[in-house]
């Protein structure tokens, strides 16, 4: 890796760490050793989208971004179950209430259909139960 790439990668990783802390404070000390080995051939634009400018723009707070993500994953249906679980967990960490998450999922029934909404609610309820059990 050349010096310019290393510097750019370091800046993007620092920026992404800020976003990770906003999404889920528990991930504040996430270690990404070896991550740089995956990216030497990836385009600069793609890396900036994931780790820099695009997702770290001003405008939406972490809670809102995660609620929007939950909406999109709900519409995708059962194919996004692991991602939906993670988004629900992160949304709770970012300050979303169970009711807000459920409302977002219900709203998506018009776009993804009732089966997608029902599956997403089941997934969210599973996460809510896991979080409540952990906190008990």
Short mmCIF file of the N, C-alpha and C atoms (twelve columns), coordinates in Angstrom:
data_MODEL
# 
_entry.id   MODEL 
# 
loop_
_atom_site.group_PDB 
_atom_site.id 
_atom_site.type_symbol 
_atom_site.label_atom_id 
_atom_site.label_alt_id 
_atom_site.label_comp_id 
_atom_site.label_asym_id 
_atom_site.label_seq_id 
_atom_site.Cartn_x 
_atom_site.Cartn_y 
_atom_site.Cartn_z 
_atom_site.pdbx_PDB_model_num 
ATOM 1   N N  . UNK A 1   0.826   -1.165  0.000  1 
ATOM 2   C CA . UNK A 1   0.000   0.000   0.000  1 
ATOM 3   C C  . UNK A 1   0.882   1.244   0.000  1 
ATOM 4   N N  . UNK A 2   0.515   2.226   -0.794 1 
ATOM 5   C CA . UNK A 2   1.311   3.449   -0.809 1 
ATOM 6   C C  . UNK A 2   0.872   4.392   0.322  1 
ATOM 7   N N  . UNK A 3   1.661   5.421   0.573  1 
ATOM 8   C CA . UNK A 3   1.401   6.330   1.692  1 
ATOM 9   C C  . UNK A 3   0.089   7.092   1.542  1 
ATOM 10  N N  . UNK A 4   -0.222  7.518   0.326  1 
ATOM 11  C CA . UNK A 4   -1.455  8.272   0.097  1 
ATOM 12  C C  . UNK A 4   -2.680  7.413   0.410  1 
ATOM 13  N N  . UNK A 5   -2.643  6.169   -0.048 1 
ATOM 14  C CA . UNK A 5   -3.749  5.261   0.227  1 
ATOM 15  C C  . UNK A 5   -3.863  5.008   1.730  1 
ATOM 16  N N  . UNK A 6   -2.747  4.782   2.379  1 
ATOM 17  C CA . UNK A 6   -2.749  4.516   3.820  1 
ATOM 18  C C  . UNK A 6   -3.356  5.690   4.576  1 
ATOM 19  N N  . UNK A 7   -2.978  6.905   4.215  1 
ATOM 20  C CA . UNK A 7   -3.497  8.099   4.876  1 
ATOM 21  C C  . UNK A 7   -5.004  8.237   4.634  1 
ATOM 22  N N  . UNK A 8   -5.432  8.042   3.384  1 
ATOM 23  C CA . UNK A 8   -6.844  8.135   3.055  1 
ATOM 24  C C  . UNK A 8   -7.641  7.082   3.829  1 
ATOM 25  N N  . UNK A 9   -7.125  5.872   3.858  1 
ATOM 26  C CA . UNK A 9   -7.802  4.787   4.557  1 
ATOM 27  C C  . UNK A 9   -7.918  5.110   6.048  1 
ATOM 28  N N  . UNK A 10  -6.861  5.619   6.645  1 
ATOM 29  C CA . UNK A 10  -6.860  5.966   8.063  1 
ATOM 30  C C  . UNK A 10  -7.921  7.039   8.356  1 
ATOM 31  N N  . UNK A 11  -8.003  8.047   7.517  1 
ATOM 32  C CA . UNK A 11  -9.002  9.108   7.706  1 
ATOM 33  C C  . UNK A 11  -10.422 8.557   7.601  1 
ATOM 34  N N  . UNK A 12  -10.653 7.687   6.635  1 
ATOM 35  C CA . UNK A 12  -11.979 7.110   6.474  1 
ATOM 36  C C  . UNK A 12  -12.339 6.207   7.643  1 
ATOM 37  N N  . UNK A 13  -11.373 5.461   8.156  1 
ATOM 38  C CA . UNK A 13  -11.632 4.597   9.301  1 
ATOM 39  C C  . UNK A 13  -11.948 5.425   10.540 1 
ATOM 40  N N  . UNK A 14  -11.271 6.523   10.726 1 
ATOM 41  C CA . UNK A 14  -11.558 7.401   11.860 1 
ATOM 42  C C  . UNK A 14  -12.966 7.976   11.744 1 
ATOM 43  N N  . UNK A 15  -13.335 8.375   10.548 1 
ATOM 44  C CA . UNK A 15  -14.671 8.907   10.304 1 
ATOM 45  C C  . UNK A 15  -15.732 7.832   10.550 1 
ATOM 46  N N  . UNK A 16  -15.454 6.627   10.104 1 
ATOM 47  C CA . UNK A 16  -16.420 5.541   10.297 1 
ATOM 48  C C  . UNK A 16  -16.554 5.176   11.765 1 
ATOM 49  N N  . UNK A 17  -15.472 5.278   12.536 1 
ATOM 50  C CA . UNK A 17  -15.537 5.004   13.972 1 
ATOM 51  C C  . UNK A 17  -16.489 5.979   14.654 1 
ATOM 52  N N  . UNK A 18  -16.493 7.242   14.219 1 
ATOM 53  C CA . UNK A 18  -17.421 8.222   14.783 1 
ATOM 54  C C  . UNK A 18  -18.861 7.800   14.515 1 
ATOM 55  N N  . UNK A 19  -19.133 7.335   13.295 1 
ATOM 56  C CA . UNK A 19  -20.480 6.909   12.954 1 
ATOM 57  C C  . UNK A 19  -20.855 5.652   13.724 1 
ATOM 58  N N  . UNK A 20  -19.938 4.729   13.884 1 
ATOM 59  C CA . UNK A 20  -20.204 3.511   14.647 1 
ATOM 60  C C  . UNK A 20  -20.579 3.864   16.082 1 
ATOM 61  N N  . UNK A 21  -19.852 4.799   16.679 1 
ATOM 62  C CA . UNK A 21  -20.160 5.215   18.047 1 
ATOM 63  C C  . UNK A 21  -21.569 5.800   18.126 1 
ATOM 64  N N  . UNK A 22  -21.975 6.531   17.100 1 
ATOM 65  C CA . UNK A 22  -23.326 7.097   17.086 1 
ATOM 66  C C  . UNK A 22  -24.383 6.009   16.932 1 
ATOM 67  N N  . UNK A 23  -24.113 5.016   16.087 1 
ATOM 68  C CA . UNK A 23  -25.066 3.935   15.872 1 
ATOM 69  C C  . UNK A 23  -25.190 3.024   17.082 1 
ATOM 70  N N  . UNK A 24  -24.060 2.706   17.688 1 
ATOM 71  C CA . UNK A 24  -24.079 1.773   18.811 1 
ATOM 72  C C  . UNK A 24  -22.881 2.053   19.704 1 
ATOM 73  N N  . UNK A 25  -23.102 2.760   20.801 1 
ATOM 74  C CA . UNK A 25  -21.984 3.107   21.685 1 
ATOM 75  C C  . UNK A 25  -21.194 1.890   22.166 1 
ATOM 76  N N  . UNK A 26  -21.816 0.733   22.203 1 
ATOM 77  C CA . UNK A 26  -21.114 -0.475  22.641 1 
ATOM 78  C C  . UNK A 26  -20.002 -0.872  21.676 1 
ATOM 79  N N  . UNK A 27  -20.053 -0.370  20.454 1 
ATOM 80  C CA . UNK A 27  -19.037 -0.706  19.460 1 
ATOM 81  C C  . UNK A 27  -17.912 0.322   19.406 1 
ATOM 82  N N  . UNK A 28  -17.857 1.207   20.388 1 
ATOM 83  C CA . UNK A 28  -16.877 2.294   20.370 1 
ATOM 84  C C  . UNK A 28  -15.449 1.797   20.200 1 
ATOM 85  N N  . UNK A 29  -15.132 0.668   20.788 1 
ATOM 86  C CA . UNK A 29  -13.763 0.149   20.725 1 
ATOM 87  C C  . UNK A 29  -13.603 -0.976  19.709 1 
ATOM 88  N N  . UNK A 30  -14.475 -1.004  18.712 1 
ATOM 89  C CA . UNK A 30  -14.403 -2.010  17.657 1 
ATOM 90  C C  . UNK A 30  -13.033 -1.984  16.993 1 
ATOM 91  N N  . UNK A 31  -12.398 -3.108  16.924 1 
ATOM 92  C CA . UNK A 31  -11.090 -3.218  16.287 1 
ATOM 93  C C  . UNK A 31  -11.279 -3.701  14.850 1 
ATOM 94  N N  . UNK A 32  -10.605 -3.048  13.932 1 
ATOM 95  C CA . UNK A 32  -10.757 -3.403  12.522 1 
ATOM 96  C C  . UNK A 32  -9.417  -3.825  11.922 1 
ATOM 97  N N  . UNK A 33  -8.593  -4.465  12.739 1 
ATOM 98  C CA . UNK A 33  -7.290  -4.920  12.252 1 
ATOM 99  C C  . UNK A 33  -7.479  -5.840  11.049 1 
ATOM 100 N N  . UNK A 34  -6.665  -5.613  10.050 1 
ATOM 101 C CA . UNK A 34  -6.722  -6.448  8.857  1 
ATOM 102 C C  . UNK A 34  -7.738  -5.992  7.827  1 
ATOM 103 N N  . UNK A 35  -8.617  -5.055  8.202  1 
ATOM 104 C CA . UNK A 35  -9.622  -4.555  7.278  1 
ATOM 105 C C  . UNK A 35  -8.982  -3.968  6.028  1 
ATOM 106 N N  . UNK A 36  -7.860  -3.284  6.220  1 
ATOM 107 C CA . UNK A 36  -7.201  -2.622  5.098  1 
ATOM 108 C C  . UNK A 36  -6.730  -3.608  4.037  1 
ATOM 109 N N  . UNK A 37  -6.562  -4.863  4.397  1 
ATOM 110 C CA . UNK A 37  -6.129  -5.860  3.427  1 
ATOM 111 C C  . UNK A 37  -7.217  -6.183  2.398  1 
ATOM 112 N N  . UNK A 38  -8.473  -5.901  2.758  1 
ATOM 113 C CA . UNK A 38  -9.580  -6.168  1.843  1 
ATOM 114 C C  . UNK A 38  -9.729  -5.100  0.772  1 
ATOM 115 N N  . UNK A 39  -9.199  -3.908  0.999  1 
ATOM 116 C CA . UNK A 39  -9.566  -2.771  0.190  1 
ATOM 117 C C  . UNK A 39  -8.554  -2.235  -0.821 1 
ATOM 118 N N  . UNK A 40  -7.385  -2.784  -0.990 1 
ATOM 119 C CA . UNK A 40  -6.432  -2.163  -1.906 1 
ATOM 120 C C  . UNK A 40  -6.935  -1.992  -3.335 1 
ATOM 121 N N  . UNK A 41  -7.851  -2.854  -3.773 1 
ATOM 122 C CA . UNK A 41  -8.327  -2.750  -5.149 1 
ATOM 123 C C  . UNK A 41  -9.686  -2.058  -5.250 1 
ATOM 124 N N  . UNK A 42  -10.257 -1.677  -4.121 1 
ATOM 125 C CA . UNK A 42  -11.559 -1.030  -4.134 1 
ATOM 126 C C  . UNK A 42  -11.416 0.429   -4.559 1 
ATOM 127 N N  . UNK A 43  -12.402 0.916   -5.284 1 
ATOM 128 C CA . UNK A 43  -12.326 2.289   -5.770 1 
ATOM 129 C C  . UNK A 43  -12.437 3.282   -4.619 1 
ATOM 130 N N  . UNK A 44  -11.808 4.431   -4.808 1 
ATOM 131 C CA . UNK A 44  -11.835 5.502   -3.810 1 
ATOM 132 C C  . UNK A 44  -13.279 5.933   -3.531 1 
ATOM 133 N N  . UNK A 45  -14.092 6.043   -4.571 1 
ATOM 134 C CA . UNK A 45  -15.481 6.460   -4.388 1 
ATOM 135 C C  . UNK A 45  -16.258 5.486   -3.512 1 
ATOM 136 N N  . UNK A 46  -16.042 4.192   -3.729 1 
ATOM 137 C CA . UNK A 46  -16.736 3.188   -2.926 1 
ATOM 138 C C  . UNK A 46  -16.301 3.277   -1.468 1 
ATOM 139 N N  . UNK A 47  -15.008 3.427   -1.243 1 
ATOM 140 C CA . UNK A 47  -14.519 3.520   0.133  1 
ATOM 141 C C  . UNK A 47  -15.059 4.768   0.823  1 
ATOM 142 N N  . UNK A 48  -15.112 5.886   0.105  1 
ATOM 143 C CA . UNK A 48  -15.635 7.110   0.705  1 
ATOM 144 C C  . UNK A 48  -17.118 6.969   1.021  1 
ATOM 145 N N  . UNK A 49  -17.849 6.248   0.178  1 
ATOM 146 C CA . UNK A 49  -19.260 6.041   0.453  1 
ATOM 147 C C  . UNK A 49  -19.438 5.269   1.756  1 
ATOM 148 N N  . UNK A 50  -18.675 4.190   1.913  1 
ATOM 149 C CA . UNK A 50  -18.833 3.348   3.096  1 
ATOM 150 C C  . UNK A 50  -18.233 3.952   4.352  1 
ATOM 151 N N  . UNK A 51  -17.075 4.565   4.226  1 
ATOM 152 C CA . UNK A 51  -16.325 4.952   5.409  1 
ATOM 153 C C  . UNK A 51  -16.106 6.447   5.575  1 
ATOM 154 N N  . UNK A 52  -16.711 7.249   4.757  1 
ATOM 155 C CA . UNK A 52  -16.361 8.650   4.857  1 
ATOM 156 C C  . UNK A 52  -17.502 9.596   4.631  1 
ATOM 157 N N  . UNK A 53  -17.496 10.210  3.500  1 
ATOM 158 C CA . UNK A 53  -18.337 11.366  3.258  1 
ATOM 159 C C  . UNK A 53  -19.832 11.062  3.164  1 
ATOM 160 N N  . UNK A 54  -20.223 10.040  2.477  1 
ATOM 161 C CA . UNK A 54  -21.636 9.817   2.196  1 
ATOM 162 C C  . UNK A 54  -22.450 9.541   3.451  1 
ATOM 163 N N  . UNK A 55  -22.068 8.547   4.227  1 
ATOM 164 C CA . UNK A 55  -22.875 8.172   5.374  1 
ATOM 165 C C  . UNK A 55  -22.608 9.022   6.608  1 
ATOM 166 N N  . UNK A 56  -21.633 9.900   6.559  1 
ATOM 167 C CA . UNK A 56  -21.327 10.729  7.705  1 
ATOM 168 C C  . UNK A 56  -21.707 12.183  7.485  1 
ATOM 169 N N  . UNK A 57  -22.488 12.434  6.464  1 
ATOM 170 C CA . UNK A 57  -22.921 13.805  6.199  1 
ATOM 171 C C  . UNK A 57  -23.816 14.289  7.326  1 
ATOM 172 N N  . UNK A 58  -23.880 15.588  7.465  1 
ATOM 173 C CA . UNK A 58  -24.826 16.182  8.405  1 
ATOM 174 C C  . UNK A 58  -26.228 16.000  7.838  1 
ATOM 175 N N  . UNK A 59  -27.214 16.013  8.695  1 
ATOM 176 C CA . UNK A 59  -28.583 15.957  8.182  1 
ATOM 177 C C  . UNK A 59  -29.457 14.963  8.912  1 
ATOM 178 N N  . UNK A 60  -29.013 13.728  9.048  1 
ATOM 179 C CA . UNK A 60  -29.798 12.716  9.757  1 
ATOM 180 C C  . UNK A 60  -28.998 12.210  10.943 1 
ATOM 181 N N  . UNK A 61  -29.651 12.136  12.095 1 
ATOM 182 C CA . UNK A 61  -28.975 11.559  13.242 1 
ATOM 183 C C  . UNK A 61  -28.993 10.036  13.132 1 
ATOM 184 N N  . UNK A 62  -28.261 9.378   14.010 1 
ATOM 185 C CA . UNK A 62  -28.123 7.921   13.935 1 
ATOM 186 C C  . UNK A 62  -29.470 7.222   14.083 1 
ATOM 187 N N  . UNK A 63  -30.299 7.691   15.000 1 
ATOM 188 C CA . UNK A 63  -31.612 7.066   15.217 1 
ATOM 189 C C  . UNK A 63  -32.439 7.110   13.936 1 
ATOM 190 N N  . UNK A 64  -32.484 8.261   13.285 1 
ATOM 191 C CA . UNK A 64  -33.265 8.395   12.049 1 
ATOM 192 C C  . UNK A 64  -32.699 7.516   10.952 1 
ATOM 193 N N  . UNK A 65  -31.391 7.498   10.802 1 
ATOM 194 C CA . UNK A 65  -30.765 6.642   9.782  1 
ATOM 195 C C  . UNK A 65  -31.123 5.172   10.013 1 
ATOM 196 N N  . UNK A 66  -31.123 4.762   11.265 1 
ATOM 197 C CA . UNK A 66  -31.427 3.362   11.568 1 
ATOM 198 C C  . UNK A 66  -32.901 3.056   11.351 1 
ATOM 199 N N  . UNK A 67  -33.800 3.991   11.654 1 
ATOM 200 C CA . UNK A 67  -35.215 3.767   11.373 1 
ATOM 201 C C  . UNK A 67  -35.462 3.665   9.868  1 
ATOM 202 N N  . UNK A 68  -34.769 4.468   9.087  1 
ATOM 203 C CA . UNK A 68  -34.878 4.382   7.629  1 
ATOM 204 C C  . UNK A 68  -34.334 3.030   7.147  1 
ATOM 205 N N  . UNK A 69  -33.246 2.591   7.741  1 
ATOM 206 C CA . UNK A 69  -32.669 1.285   7.385  1 
ATOM 207 C C  . UNK A 69  -33.649 0.164   7.706  1 
ATOM 208 N N  . UNK A 70  -34.294 0.240   8.865  1 
ATOM 209 C CA . UNK A 70  -35.293 -0.775  9.244  1 
ATOM 210 C C  . UNK A 70  -36.434 -0.794  8.222  1 
ATOM 211 N N  . UNK A 71  -36.849 0.383   7.782  1 
ATOM 212 C CA . UNK A 71  -37.912 0.448   6.769  1 
ATOM 213 C C  . UNK A 71  -37.491 -0.273  5.494  1 
ATOM 214 N N  . UNK A 72  -36.292 0.021   5.022  1 
ATOM 215 C CA . UNK A 72  -35.812 -0.604  3.786  1 
ATOM 216 C C  . UNK A 72  -35.670 -2.116  3.946  1 
ATOM 217 N N  . UNK A 73  -35.127 -2.544  5.065  1 
ATOM 218 C CA . UNK A 73  -34.937 -3.981  5.285  1 
ATOM 219 C C  . UNK A 73  -36.271 -4.705  5.435  1 
ATOM 220 N N  . UNK A 74  -37.264 -4.032  5.999  1 
ATOM 221 C CA . UNK A 74  -38.601 -4.620  6.110  1 
ATOM 222 C C  . UNK A 74  -39.162 -4.904  4.723  1 
ATOM 223 N N  . UNK A 75  -39.031 -3.948  3.832  1 
ATOM 224 C CA . UNK A 75  -39.556 -4.105  2.471  1 
ATOM 225 C C  . UNK A 75  -38.831 -5.233  1.735  1 
ATOM 226 N N  . UNK A 76  -37.560 -5.442  2.046  1 
ATOM 227 C CA . UNK A 76  -36.821 -6.537  1.405  1 
ATOM 228 C C  . UNK A 76  -37.329 -7.908  1.828  1 
ATOM 229 N N  . UNK A 77  -37.982 -7.985  2.972  1 
ATOM 230 C CA . UNK A 77  -38.569 -9.239  3.415  1 
ATOM 231 C C  . UNK A 77  -37.580 -10.141 4.127  1 
ATOM 232 N N  . UNK A 78  -37.896 -11.428 4.132  1 
ATOM 233 C CA . UNK A 78  -37.153 -12.412 4.918  1 
ATOM 234 C C  . UNK A 78  -35.697 -12.561 4.503  1 
ATOM 235 N N  . UNK A 79  -35.340 -12.116 3.317  1 
ATOM 236 C CA . UNK A 79  -33.955 -12.269 2.869  1 
ATOM 237 C C  . UNK A 79  -32.991 -11.404 3.676  1 
ATOM 238 N N  . UNK A 80  -33.497 -10.443 4.454  1 
ATOM 239 C CA . UNK A 80  -32.636 -9.515  5.186  1 
ATOM 240 C C  . UNK A 80  -32.713 -9.725  6.694  1 
ATOM 241 N N  . UNK A 81  -33.063 -10.923 7.143  1 
ATOM 242 C CA . UNK A 81  -33.274 -11.154 8.574  1 
ATOM 243 C C  . UNK A 81  -32.067 -10.809 9.448  1 
ATOM 244 N N  . UNK A 82  -30.854 -11.270 9.137  1 
ATOM 245 C CA . UNK A 82  -29.720 -10.924 10.012 1 
ATOM 246 C C  . UNK A 82  -29.459 -9.416  10.056 1 
ATOM 247 N N  . UNK A 83  -29.600 -8.764  8.919  1 
ATOM 248 C CA . UNK A 83  -29.369 -7.326  8.857  1 
ATOM 249 C C  . UNK A 83  -30.447 -6.569  9.630  1 
ATOM 250 N N  . UNK A 84  -31.682 -7.048  9.557  1 
ATOM 251 C CA . UNK A 84  -32.777 -6.400  10.283 1 
ATOM 252 C C  . UNK A 84  -32.572 -6.531  11.794 1 
ATOM 253 N N  . UNK A 85  -32.170 -7.704  12.248 1 
ATOM 254 C CA . UNK A 85  -31.890 -7.885  13.681 1 
ATOM 255 C C  . UNK A 85  -30.844 -6.882  14.155 1 
ATOM 256 N N  . UNK A 86  -29.783 -6.760  13.396 1 
ATOM 257 C CA . UNK A 86  -28.713 -5.844  13.755 1 
ATOM 258 C C  . UNK A 86  -29.197 -4.392  13.739 1 
ATOM 259 N N  . UNK A 87  -29.972 -4.011  12.743 1 
ATOM 260 C CA . UNK A 87  -30.475 -2.640  12.655 1 
ATOM 261 C C  . UNK A 87  -31.415 -2.320  13.822 1 
ATOM 262 N N  . UNK A 88  -32.265 -3.271  14.199 1 
ATOM 263 C CA . UNK A 88  -33.165 -3.058  15.340 1 
ATOM 264 C C  . UNK A 88  -32.349 -2.880  16.621 1 
ATOM 265 N N  . UNK A 89  -31.363 -3.732  16.806 1 
ATOM 266 C CA . UNK A 89  -30.503 -3.636  17.996 1 
ATOM 267 C C  . UNK A 89  -29.790 -2.274  18.038 1 
ATOM 268 N N  . UNK A 90  -29.237 -1.867  16.913 1 
ATOM 269 C CA . UNK A 90  -28.543 -0.584  16.854 1 
ATOM 270 C C  . UNK A 90  -29.509 0.590   17.040 1 
ATOM 271 N N  . UNK A 91  -30.719 0.478   16.497 1 
ATOM 272 C CA . UNK A 91  -31.704 1.549   16.664 1 
ATOM 273 C C  . UNK A 91  -32.055 1.738   18.141 1 
ATOM 274 N N  . UNK A 92  -32.214 0.642   18.852 1 
ATOM 275 C CA . UNK A 92  -32.470 0.739   20.291 1 
ATOM 276 C C  . UNK A 92  -31.314 1.428   21.004 1 
ATOM 277 N N  . UNK A 93  -30.086 1.053   20.627 1 
ATOM 278 C CA . UNK A 93  -28.894 1.680   21.216 1 
ATOM 279 C C  . UNK A 93  -28.823 3.170   20.897 1 
ATOM 280 N N  . UNK A 94  -29.345 3.557   19.727 1 
ATOM 281 C CA . UNK A 94  -29.307 4.953   19.299 1 
ATOM 282 C C  . UNK A 94  -30.476 5.767   19.852 1 
ATOM 283 N N  . UNK A 95  -31.327 5.130   20.652 1 
ATOM 284 C CA . UNK A 95  -32.397 5.864   21.315 1 
ATOM 285 C C  . UNK A 95  -33.792 5.665   20.772 1 
ATOM 286 N N  . UNK A 96  -33.964 4.822   19.771 1 
ATOM 287 C CA . UNK A 96  -35.309 4.553   19.257 1 
ATOM 288 C C  . UNK A 96  -36.072 3.709   20.271 1 
ATOM 289 N N  . UNK A 97  -37.376 3.937   20.363 1 
ATOM 290 C CA . UNK A 97  -38.207 3.126   21.250 1 
ATOM 291 C C  . UNK A 97  -38.735 1.922   20.485 1 
ATOM 292 N N  . UNK A 98  -39.201 0.942   21.227 1 
ATOM 293 C CA . UNK A 98  -39.814 -0.222  20.583 1 
ATOM 294 C C  . UNK A 98  -41.020 0.211   19.752 1 
ATOM 295 N N  . UNK A 99  -41.764 1.163   20.260 1 
ATOM 296 C CA . UNK A 99  -42.950 1.659   19.545 1 
ATOM 297 C C  . UNK A 99  -42.556 2.316   18.225 1 
ATOM 298 N N  . UNK A 100 -41.517 3.139   18.227 1 
ATOM 299 C CA . UNK A 100 -41.066 3.793   16.994 1 
ATOM 300 C C  . UNK A 100 -40.644 2.758   15.952 1 
ATOM 301 N N  . UNK A 101 -39.926 1.746   16.396 1 
ATOM 302 C CA . UNK A 101 -39.487 0.690   15.478 1 
ATOM 303 C C  . UNK A 101 -40.686 -0.048  14.907 1 
ATOM 304 N N  . UNK A 102 -41.643 -0.386  15.773 1 
ATOM 305 C CA . UNK A 102 -42.848 -1.082  15.312 1 
ATOM 306 C C  . UNK A 102 -43.645 -0.218  14.332 1 
ATOM 307 N N  . UNK A 103 -43.756 1.077   14.610 1 
ATOM 308 C CA . UNK A 103 -44.482 1.983   13.711 1 
ATOM 309 C C  . UNK A 103 -43.841 2.024   12.328 1 
ATOM 310 N N  . UNK A 104 -42.512 2.071   12.290 1 
ATOM 311 C CA . UNK A 104 -41.802 2.074   11.005 1 
ATOM 312 C C  . UNK A 104 -42.111 0.784   10.244 1 
ATOM 313 N N  . UNK A 105 -42.058 -0.323  10.938 1 
ATOM 314 C CA . UNK A 105 -42.335 -1.615  10.300 1 
ATOM 315 C C  . UNK A 105 -43.785 -1.665  9.809  1 
ATOM 316 N N  . UNK A 106 -44.731 -1.235  10.621 1 
ATOM 317 C CA . UNK A 106 -46.137 -1.234  10.201 1 
ATOM 318 C C  . UNK A 106 -46.333 -0.371  8.958  1 
ATOM 319 N N  . UNK A 107 -45.688 0.790   8.933  1 
ATOM 320 C CA . UNK A 107 -45.800 1.691   7.785  1 
ATOM 321 C C  . UNK A 107 -45.361 0.998   6.492  1 
ATOM 322 N N  . UNK A 108 -44.405 0.107   6.588  1 
ATOM 323 C CA . UNK A 108 -43.861 -0.560  5.401  1 
ATOM 324 C C  . UNK A 108 -44.778 -1.637  4.849  1 
ATOM 325 N N  . UNK A 109 -45.855 -1.973  5.550  1 
ATOM 326 C CA . UNK A 109 -46.782 -2.983  5.032  1 
ATOM 327 C C  . UNK A 109 -47.378 -2.540  3.696  1 
ATOM 328 N N  . UNK A 110 -47.502 -1.219  3.502  1 
ATOM 329 C CA . UNK A 110 -48.052 -0.707  2.237  1 
ATOM 330 C C  . UNK A 110 -47.081 -0.905  1.086  1 
ATOM 331 N N  . UNK A 111 -45.799 -1.015  1.379  1 
ATOM 332 C CA . UNK A 111 -44.790 -1.096  0.330  1 
ATOM 333 C C  . UNK A 111 -44.235 -2.508  0.159  1 
ATOM 334 N N  . UNK A 112 -44.072 -3.230  1.246  1 
ATOM 335 C CA . UNK A 112 -43.499 -4.567  1.190  1 
ATOM 336 C C  . UNK A 112 -44.515 -5.677  1.328  1 
ATOM 337 N N  . UNK A 113 -45.732 -5.321  1.718  1 
ATOM 338 C CA . UNK A 113 -46.782 -6.307  1.894  1 
ATOM 339 C C  . UNK A 113 -46.883 -6.791  3.328  1 
ATOM 340 N N  . UNK A 114 -48.020 -7.419  3.631  1 
ATOM 341 C CA . UNK A 114 -48.266 -7.903  4.987  1 
ATOM 342 C C  . UNK A 114 -47.306 -9.008  5.424  1 
ATOM 343 N N  . UNK A 115 -46.960 -9.961  4.566  1 
ATOM 344 C CA . UNK A 115 -46.026 -10.996 5.017  1 
ATOM 345 C C  . UNK A 115 -44.659 -10.418 5.414  1 
ATOM 346 N N  . UNK A 116 -44.156 -9.464  4.659  1 
ATOM 347 C CA . UNK A 116 -42.869 -8.842  4.986  1 
ATOM 348 C C  . UNK A 116 -42.967 -8.081  6.306  1 
ATOM 349 N N  . UNK A 117 -44.076 -7.370  6.503  1 
ATOM 350 C CA . UNK A 117 -44.274 -6.635  7.745  1 
ATOM 351 C C  . UNK A 117 -44.368 -7.581  8.937  1 
ATOM 352 N N  . UNK A 118 -45.122 -8.662  8.783  1 
ATOM 353 C CA . UNK A 118 -45.291 -9.615  9.871  1 
ATOM 354 C C  . UNK A 118 -43.957 -10.253 10.248 1 
ATOM 355 N N  . UNK A 119 -43.181 -10.643 9.269  1 
ATOM 356 C CA . UNK A 119 -41.864 -11.235 9.535  1 
ATOM 357 C C  . UNK A 119 -40.960 -10.227 10.240 1 
ATOM 358 N N  . UNK A 120 -40.969 -8.992  9.770  1 
ATOM 359 C CA . UNK A 120 -40.131 -7.962  10.390 1 
ATOM 360 C C  . UNK A 120 -40.550 -7.705  11.837 1 
ATOM 361 N N  . UNK A 121 -41.845 -7.702  12.107 1 
ATOM 362 C CA . UNK A 121 -42.306 -7.523  13.494 1 
ATOM 363 C C  . UNK A 121 -41.868 -8.681  14.379 1 
ATOM 364 N N  . UNK A 122 -41.935 -9.899  13.850 1 
ATOM 365 C CA . UNK A 122 -41.471 -11.062 14.619 1 
ATOM 366 C C  . UNK A 122 -39.985 -10.933 14.945 1 
ATOM 367 N N  . UNK A 123 -39.205 -10.510 13.961 1 
ATOM 368 C CA . UNK A 123 -37.764 -10.323 14.163 1 
ATOM 369 C C  . UNK A 123 -37.522 -9.244  15.219 1 
ATOM 370 N N  . UNK A 124 -38.223 -8.115  15.090 1 
ATOM 371 C CA . UNK A 124 -38.053 -7.026  16.050 1 
ATOM 372 C C  . UNK A 124 -38.438 -7.478  17.453 1 
ATOM 373 N N  . UNK A 125 -39.532 -8.213  17.591 1 
ATOM 374 C CA . UNK A 125 -39.957 -8.690  18.904 1 
ATOM 375 C C  . UNK A 125 -38.919 -9.629  19.510 1 
ATOM 376 N N  . UNK A 126 -38.281 -10.428 18.686 1 
ATOM 377 C CA . UNK A 126 -37.209 -11.303 19.165 1 
ATOM 378 C C  . UNK A 126 -36.057 -10.469 19.725 1 
ATOM 379 N N  . UNK A 127 -35.680 -9.429  19.009 1 
ATOM 380 C CA . UNK A 127 -34.601 -8.554  19.476 1 
ATOM 381 C C  . UNK A 127 -35.020 -7.841  20.753 1 
ATOM 382 N N  . UNK A 128 -36.264 -7.336  20.810 1 
ATOM 383 C CA . UNK A 128 -36.730 -6.658  22.012 1 
ATOM 384 C C  . UNK A 128 -36.625 -7.600  23.216 1 
ATOM 385 N N  . UNK A 129 -37.061 -8.843  23.042 1 
ATOM 386 C CA . UNK A 129 -36.992 -9.817  24.134 1 
ATOM 387 C C  . UNK A 129 -35.559 -10.100 24.556 1 
ATOM 388 N N  . UNK A 130 -34.652 -10.235 23.583 1 
ATOM 389 C CA . UNK A 130 -33.239 -10.473 23.900 1 
ATOM 390 C C  . UNK A 130 -32.643 -9.310  24.692 1 
ATOM 391 N N  . UNK A 131 -32.974 -8.082  24.285 1 
ATOM 392 C CA . UNK A 131 -32.449 -6.896  24.958 1 
ATOM 393 C C  . UNK A 131 -33.009 -6.802  26.373 1 
ATOM 394 N N  . UNK A 132 -34.307 -7.064  26.512 1 
ATOM 395 C CA . UNK A 132 -34.931 -6.995  27.840 1 
ATOM 396 C C  . UNK A 132 -34.362 -8.058  28.765 1 
ATOM 397 N N  . UNK A 133 -34.129 -9.252  28.234 1 
ATOM 398 C CA . UNK A 133 -33.553 -10.338 29.030 1 
ATOM 399 C C  . UNK A 133 -32.139 -9.985  29.480 1 
ATOM 400 N N  . UNK A 134 -31.377 -9.421  28.580 1 
ATOM 401 C CA . UNK A 134 -29.989 -9.016  28.891 1 
ATOM 402 C C  . UNK A 134 -29.955 -7.924  29.952 1 
ATOM 403 N N  . UNK A 135 -30.908 -6.989  29.851 1 
ATOM 404 C CA . UNK A 135 -30.959 -5.865  30.784 1 
ATOM 405 C C  . UNK A 135 -31.554 -6.235  32.137 1 
ATOM 406 N N  . UNK A 136 -32.230 -7.380  32.210 1 
ATOM 407 C CA . UNK A 136 -32.886 -7.792  33.470 1 
ATOM 408 C C  . UNK A 136 -31.900 -8.248  34.526 1 
# 
